[in-house]
GROMACS .gro file of C-alpha atoms in nm:
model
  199
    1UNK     CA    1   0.000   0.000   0.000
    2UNK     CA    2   0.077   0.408  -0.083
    3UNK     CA    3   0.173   0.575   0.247
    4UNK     CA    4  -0.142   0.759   0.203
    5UNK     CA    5  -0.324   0.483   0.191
    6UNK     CA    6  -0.152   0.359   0.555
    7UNK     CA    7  -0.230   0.624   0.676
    8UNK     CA    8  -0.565   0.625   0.591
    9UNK     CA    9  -0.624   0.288   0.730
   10UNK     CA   10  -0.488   0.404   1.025
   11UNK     CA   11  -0.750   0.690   1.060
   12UNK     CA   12  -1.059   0.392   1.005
   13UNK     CA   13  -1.193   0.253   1.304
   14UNK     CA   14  -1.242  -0.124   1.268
   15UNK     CA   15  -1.547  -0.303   1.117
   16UNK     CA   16  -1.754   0.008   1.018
   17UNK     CA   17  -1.871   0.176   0.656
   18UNK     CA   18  -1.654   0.290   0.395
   19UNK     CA   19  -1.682   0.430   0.045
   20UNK     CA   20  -1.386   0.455  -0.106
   21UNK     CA   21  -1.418   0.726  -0.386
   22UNK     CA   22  -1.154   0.647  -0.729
   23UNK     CA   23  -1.058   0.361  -0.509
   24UNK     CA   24  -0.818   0.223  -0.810
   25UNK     CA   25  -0.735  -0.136  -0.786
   26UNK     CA   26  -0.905  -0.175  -0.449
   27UNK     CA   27  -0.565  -0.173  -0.276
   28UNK     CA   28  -0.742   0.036   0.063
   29UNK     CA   29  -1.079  -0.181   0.044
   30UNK     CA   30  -0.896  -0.501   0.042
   31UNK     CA   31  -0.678  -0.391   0.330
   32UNK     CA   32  -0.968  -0.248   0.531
   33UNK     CA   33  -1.179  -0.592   0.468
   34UNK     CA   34  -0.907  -0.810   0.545
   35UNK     CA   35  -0.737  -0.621   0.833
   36UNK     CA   36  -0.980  -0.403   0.997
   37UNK     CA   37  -1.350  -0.574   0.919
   38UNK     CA   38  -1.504  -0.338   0.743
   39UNK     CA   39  -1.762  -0.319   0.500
   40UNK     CA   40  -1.576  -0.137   0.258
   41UNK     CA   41  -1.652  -0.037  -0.103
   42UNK     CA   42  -1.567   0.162  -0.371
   43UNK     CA   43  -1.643   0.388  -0.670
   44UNK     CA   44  -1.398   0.374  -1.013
   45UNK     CA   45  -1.419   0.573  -1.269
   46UNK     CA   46  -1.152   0.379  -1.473
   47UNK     CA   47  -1.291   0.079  -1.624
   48UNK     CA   48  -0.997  -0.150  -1.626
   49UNK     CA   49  -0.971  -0.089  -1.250
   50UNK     CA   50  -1.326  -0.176  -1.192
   51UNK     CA   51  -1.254  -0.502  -1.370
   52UNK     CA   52  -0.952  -0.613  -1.166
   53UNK     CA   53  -1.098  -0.495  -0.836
   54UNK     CA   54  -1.412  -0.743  -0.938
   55UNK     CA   55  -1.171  -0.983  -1.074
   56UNK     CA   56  -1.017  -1.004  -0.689
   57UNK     CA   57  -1.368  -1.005  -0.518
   58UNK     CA   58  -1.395  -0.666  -0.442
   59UNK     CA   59  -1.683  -0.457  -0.435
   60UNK     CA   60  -1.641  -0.163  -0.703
   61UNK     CA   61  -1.830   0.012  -0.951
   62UNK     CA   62  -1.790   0.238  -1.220
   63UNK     CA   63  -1.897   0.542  -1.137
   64UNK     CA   64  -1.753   0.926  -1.157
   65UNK     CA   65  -1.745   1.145  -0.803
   66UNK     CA   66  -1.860   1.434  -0.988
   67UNK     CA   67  -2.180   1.323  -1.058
   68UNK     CA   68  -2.303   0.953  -0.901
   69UNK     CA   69  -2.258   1.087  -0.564
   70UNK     CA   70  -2.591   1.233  -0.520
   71UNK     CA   71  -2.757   0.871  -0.579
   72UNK     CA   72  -2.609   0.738  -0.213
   73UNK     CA   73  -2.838   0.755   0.053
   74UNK     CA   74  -2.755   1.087   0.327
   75UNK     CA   75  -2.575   0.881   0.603
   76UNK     CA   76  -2.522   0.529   0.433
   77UNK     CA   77  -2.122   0.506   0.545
   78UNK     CA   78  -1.884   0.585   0.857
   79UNK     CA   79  -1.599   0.697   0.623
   80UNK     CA   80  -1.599   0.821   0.251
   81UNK     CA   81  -1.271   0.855   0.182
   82UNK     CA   82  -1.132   1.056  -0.169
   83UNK     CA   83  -0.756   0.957  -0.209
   84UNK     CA   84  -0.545   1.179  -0.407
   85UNK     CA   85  -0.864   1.265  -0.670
   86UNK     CA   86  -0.942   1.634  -0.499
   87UNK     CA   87  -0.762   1.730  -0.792
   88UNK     CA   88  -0.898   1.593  -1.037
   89UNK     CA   89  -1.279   1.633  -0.997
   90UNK     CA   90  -1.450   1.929  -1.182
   91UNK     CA   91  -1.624   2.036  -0.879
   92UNK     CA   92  -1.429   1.979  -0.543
   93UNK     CA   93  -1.659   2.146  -0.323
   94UNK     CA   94  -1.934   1.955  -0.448
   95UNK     CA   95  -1.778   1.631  -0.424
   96UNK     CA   96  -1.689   1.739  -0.036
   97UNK     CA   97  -2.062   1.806   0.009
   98UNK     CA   98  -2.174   1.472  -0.146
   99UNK     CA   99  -1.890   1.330   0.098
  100UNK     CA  100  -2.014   1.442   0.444
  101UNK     CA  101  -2.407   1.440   0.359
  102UNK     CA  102  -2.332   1.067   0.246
  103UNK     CA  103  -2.059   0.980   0.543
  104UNK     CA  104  -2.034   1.041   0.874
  105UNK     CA  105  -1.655   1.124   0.812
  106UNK     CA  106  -1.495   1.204   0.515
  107UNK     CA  107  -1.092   1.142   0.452
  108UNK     CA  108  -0.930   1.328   0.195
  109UNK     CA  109  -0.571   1.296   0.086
  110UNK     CA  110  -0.404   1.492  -0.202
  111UNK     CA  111  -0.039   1.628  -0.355
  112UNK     CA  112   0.042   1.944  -0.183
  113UNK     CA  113   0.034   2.235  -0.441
  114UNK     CA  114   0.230   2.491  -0.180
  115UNK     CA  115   0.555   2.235  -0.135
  116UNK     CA  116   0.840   2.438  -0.164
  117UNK     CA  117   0.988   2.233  -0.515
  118UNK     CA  118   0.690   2.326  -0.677
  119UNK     CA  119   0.709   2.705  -0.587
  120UNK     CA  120   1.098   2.708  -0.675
  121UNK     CA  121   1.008   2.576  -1.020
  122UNK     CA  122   0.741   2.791  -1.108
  123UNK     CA  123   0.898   3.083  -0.977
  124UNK     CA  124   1.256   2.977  -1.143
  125UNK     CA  125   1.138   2.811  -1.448
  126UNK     CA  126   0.804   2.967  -1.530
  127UNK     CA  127   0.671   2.722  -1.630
  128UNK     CA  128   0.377   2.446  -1.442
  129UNK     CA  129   0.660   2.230  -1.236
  130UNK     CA  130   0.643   1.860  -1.305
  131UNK     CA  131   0.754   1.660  -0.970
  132UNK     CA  132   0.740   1.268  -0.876
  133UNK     CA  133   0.384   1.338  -0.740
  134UNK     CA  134   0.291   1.599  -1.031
  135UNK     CA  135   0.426   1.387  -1.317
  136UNK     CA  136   0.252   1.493  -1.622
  137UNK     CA  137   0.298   1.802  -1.817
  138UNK     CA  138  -0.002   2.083  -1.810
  139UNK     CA  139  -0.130   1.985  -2.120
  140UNK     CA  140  -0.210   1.637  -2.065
  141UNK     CA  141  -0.279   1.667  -1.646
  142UNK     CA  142  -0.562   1.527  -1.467
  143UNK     CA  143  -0.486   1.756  -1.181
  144UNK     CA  144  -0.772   2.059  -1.284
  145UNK     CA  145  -0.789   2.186  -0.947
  146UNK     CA  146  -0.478   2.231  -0.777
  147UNK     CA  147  -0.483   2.319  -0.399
  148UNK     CA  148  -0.261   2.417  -0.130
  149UNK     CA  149  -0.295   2.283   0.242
  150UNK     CA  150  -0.421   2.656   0.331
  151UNK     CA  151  -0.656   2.675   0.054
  152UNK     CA  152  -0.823   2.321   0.141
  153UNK     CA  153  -0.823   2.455   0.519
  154UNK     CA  154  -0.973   2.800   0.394
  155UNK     CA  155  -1.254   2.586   0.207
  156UNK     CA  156  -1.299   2.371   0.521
  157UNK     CA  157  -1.366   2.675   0.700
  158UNK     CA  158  -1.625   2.832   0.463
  159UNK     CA  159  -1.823   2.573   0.466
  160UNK     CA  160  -1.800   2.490   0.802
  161UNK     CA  161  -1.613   2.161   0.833
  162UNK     CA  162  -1.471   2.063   1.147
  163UNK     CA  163  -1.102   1.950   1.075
  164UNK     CA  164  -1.043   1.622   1.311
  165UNK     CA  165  -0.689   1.589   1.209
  166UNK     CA  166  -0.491   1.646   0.969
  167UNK     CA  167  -0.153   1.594   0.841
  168UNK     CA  168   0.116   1.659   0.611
  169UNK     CA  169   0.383   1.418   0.528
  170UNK     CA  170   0.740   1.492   0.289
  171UNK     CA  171   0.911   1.338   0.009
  172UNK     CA  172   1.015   1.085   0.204
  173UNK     CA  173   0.648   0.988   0.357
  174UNK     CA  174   0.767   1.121   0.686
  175UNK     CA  175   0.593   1.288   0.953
  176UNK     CA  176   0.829   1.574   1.011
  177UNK     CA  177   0.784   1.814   1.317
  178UNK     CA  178   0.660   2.110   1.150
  179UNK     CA  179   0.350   1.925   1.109
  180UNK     CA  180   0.202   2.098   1.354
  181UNK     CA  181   0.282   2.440   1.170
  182UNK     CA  182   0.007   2.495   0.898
  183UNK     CA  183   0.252   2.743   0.738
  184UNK     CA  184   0.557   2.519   0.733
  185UNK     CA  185   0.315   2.233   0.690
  186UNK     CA  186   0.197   2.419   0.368
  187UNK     CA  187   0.562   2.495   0.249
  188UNK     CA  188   0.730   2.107   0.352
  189UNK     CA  189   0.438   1.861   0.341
  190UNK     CA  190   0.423   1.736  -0.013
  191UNK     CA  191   0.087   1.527   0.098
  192UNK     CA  192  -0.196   1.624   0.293
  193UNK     CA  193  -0.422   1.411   0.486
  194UNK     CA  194  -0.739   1.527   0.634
  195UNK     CA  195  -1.040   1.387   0.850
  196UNK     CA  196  -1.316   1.584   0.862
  197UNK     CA  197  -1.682   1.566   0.995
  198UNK     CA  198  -1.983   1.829   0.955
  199UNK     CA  199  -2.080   2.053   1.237
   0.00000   0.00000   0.00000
């Protein structure tokens, strides 16, 4: 498993509900339903990852966050978790809504827009930075919606989500002590984990 995926285990409490949105090869919802009892299942939006995730005996179907959300029931999971798609949907806030009116929690993890490389490359090269995490040039990028750690905290505050932790990790997929910094958080981290629940 990712780190981010680890760590997102680690945030699940055992043998309760959990959608996992773009849940790939079914990596987390094999973990959770082997390891942790849960009833865990996901939403793909890729096709051939929908077939191998059935192919293993795991519960997935094709769907897209941005707009097969609003069939789940309002309070039919523990957890929906989004793992390193925040990016990519066309409407973020929307998919944040579907998350908490359909979960009790929601778990979000994505790449880190603020981390330091990327501003040094932007600001150096001027042009969009490609890292290990942002891989693909502008043109071709899934990534539509960029975010920093602030900005996704800013958002969270709008709309009046209560942050229940949160985390940022570095290159390395270590917890560093400036964690506990948002600002150096937002400059360091190069992921960002976050549990949140409604008001």
């Amino acid at each position: 498993m990712r780190l981010d995926q680890r760590l997102i285990a680690d945030m699940i409490e055992p043998r309760t509900r959990v959608l996992d949105i773009g849940s790939g090869d079914g990596t987390l919802i094999g973990h959770l339903y082997r390891e942790r009892g849960c009833d865990a299942r996901g939403i793909e939006l890729n096709m051939e990852l929908v077939t191998r995730s059935v192919a293993h005996g795991l519960p997935v179907v094709h769907g897209d966050a941005d707009h097969d959300l609003a069939y789940y029931p309002d309070h039919s999971f523990d957890y929906v978790v989004l793992q390193r798609t925040l990016q990519a949907v066309e409407r973020p806030r929307e998919v944040l809504r579907q998350m908490l009116r359909i979960g009790r929690y929601a778990i979000v993890s994505f790449p880190n827009f603020g981390h330091w490389q990327l501003r040094l490359r932007l600001l150096l090269g001027g042009c969009m930075p490609m890292t290990a995490v942002w891989h693909t040039p502008w043109y071709e990028t899934p990534n539509i919606h960029p975010c920093t750690i602030r900005d996704f905290l800013e958002l969270c505050r709008k709309d009046g989500y209560i942050v229940e932790k949160w985390l940022a990790v570095d290159e390395d997929g270590e917890r560093a002590p400036w964690r506990r910094s948002i600002r150096l958080a937002n400059l360091f981290g190069e992921q960002a984990l976050f549990l949140l629940r409604r008001r």
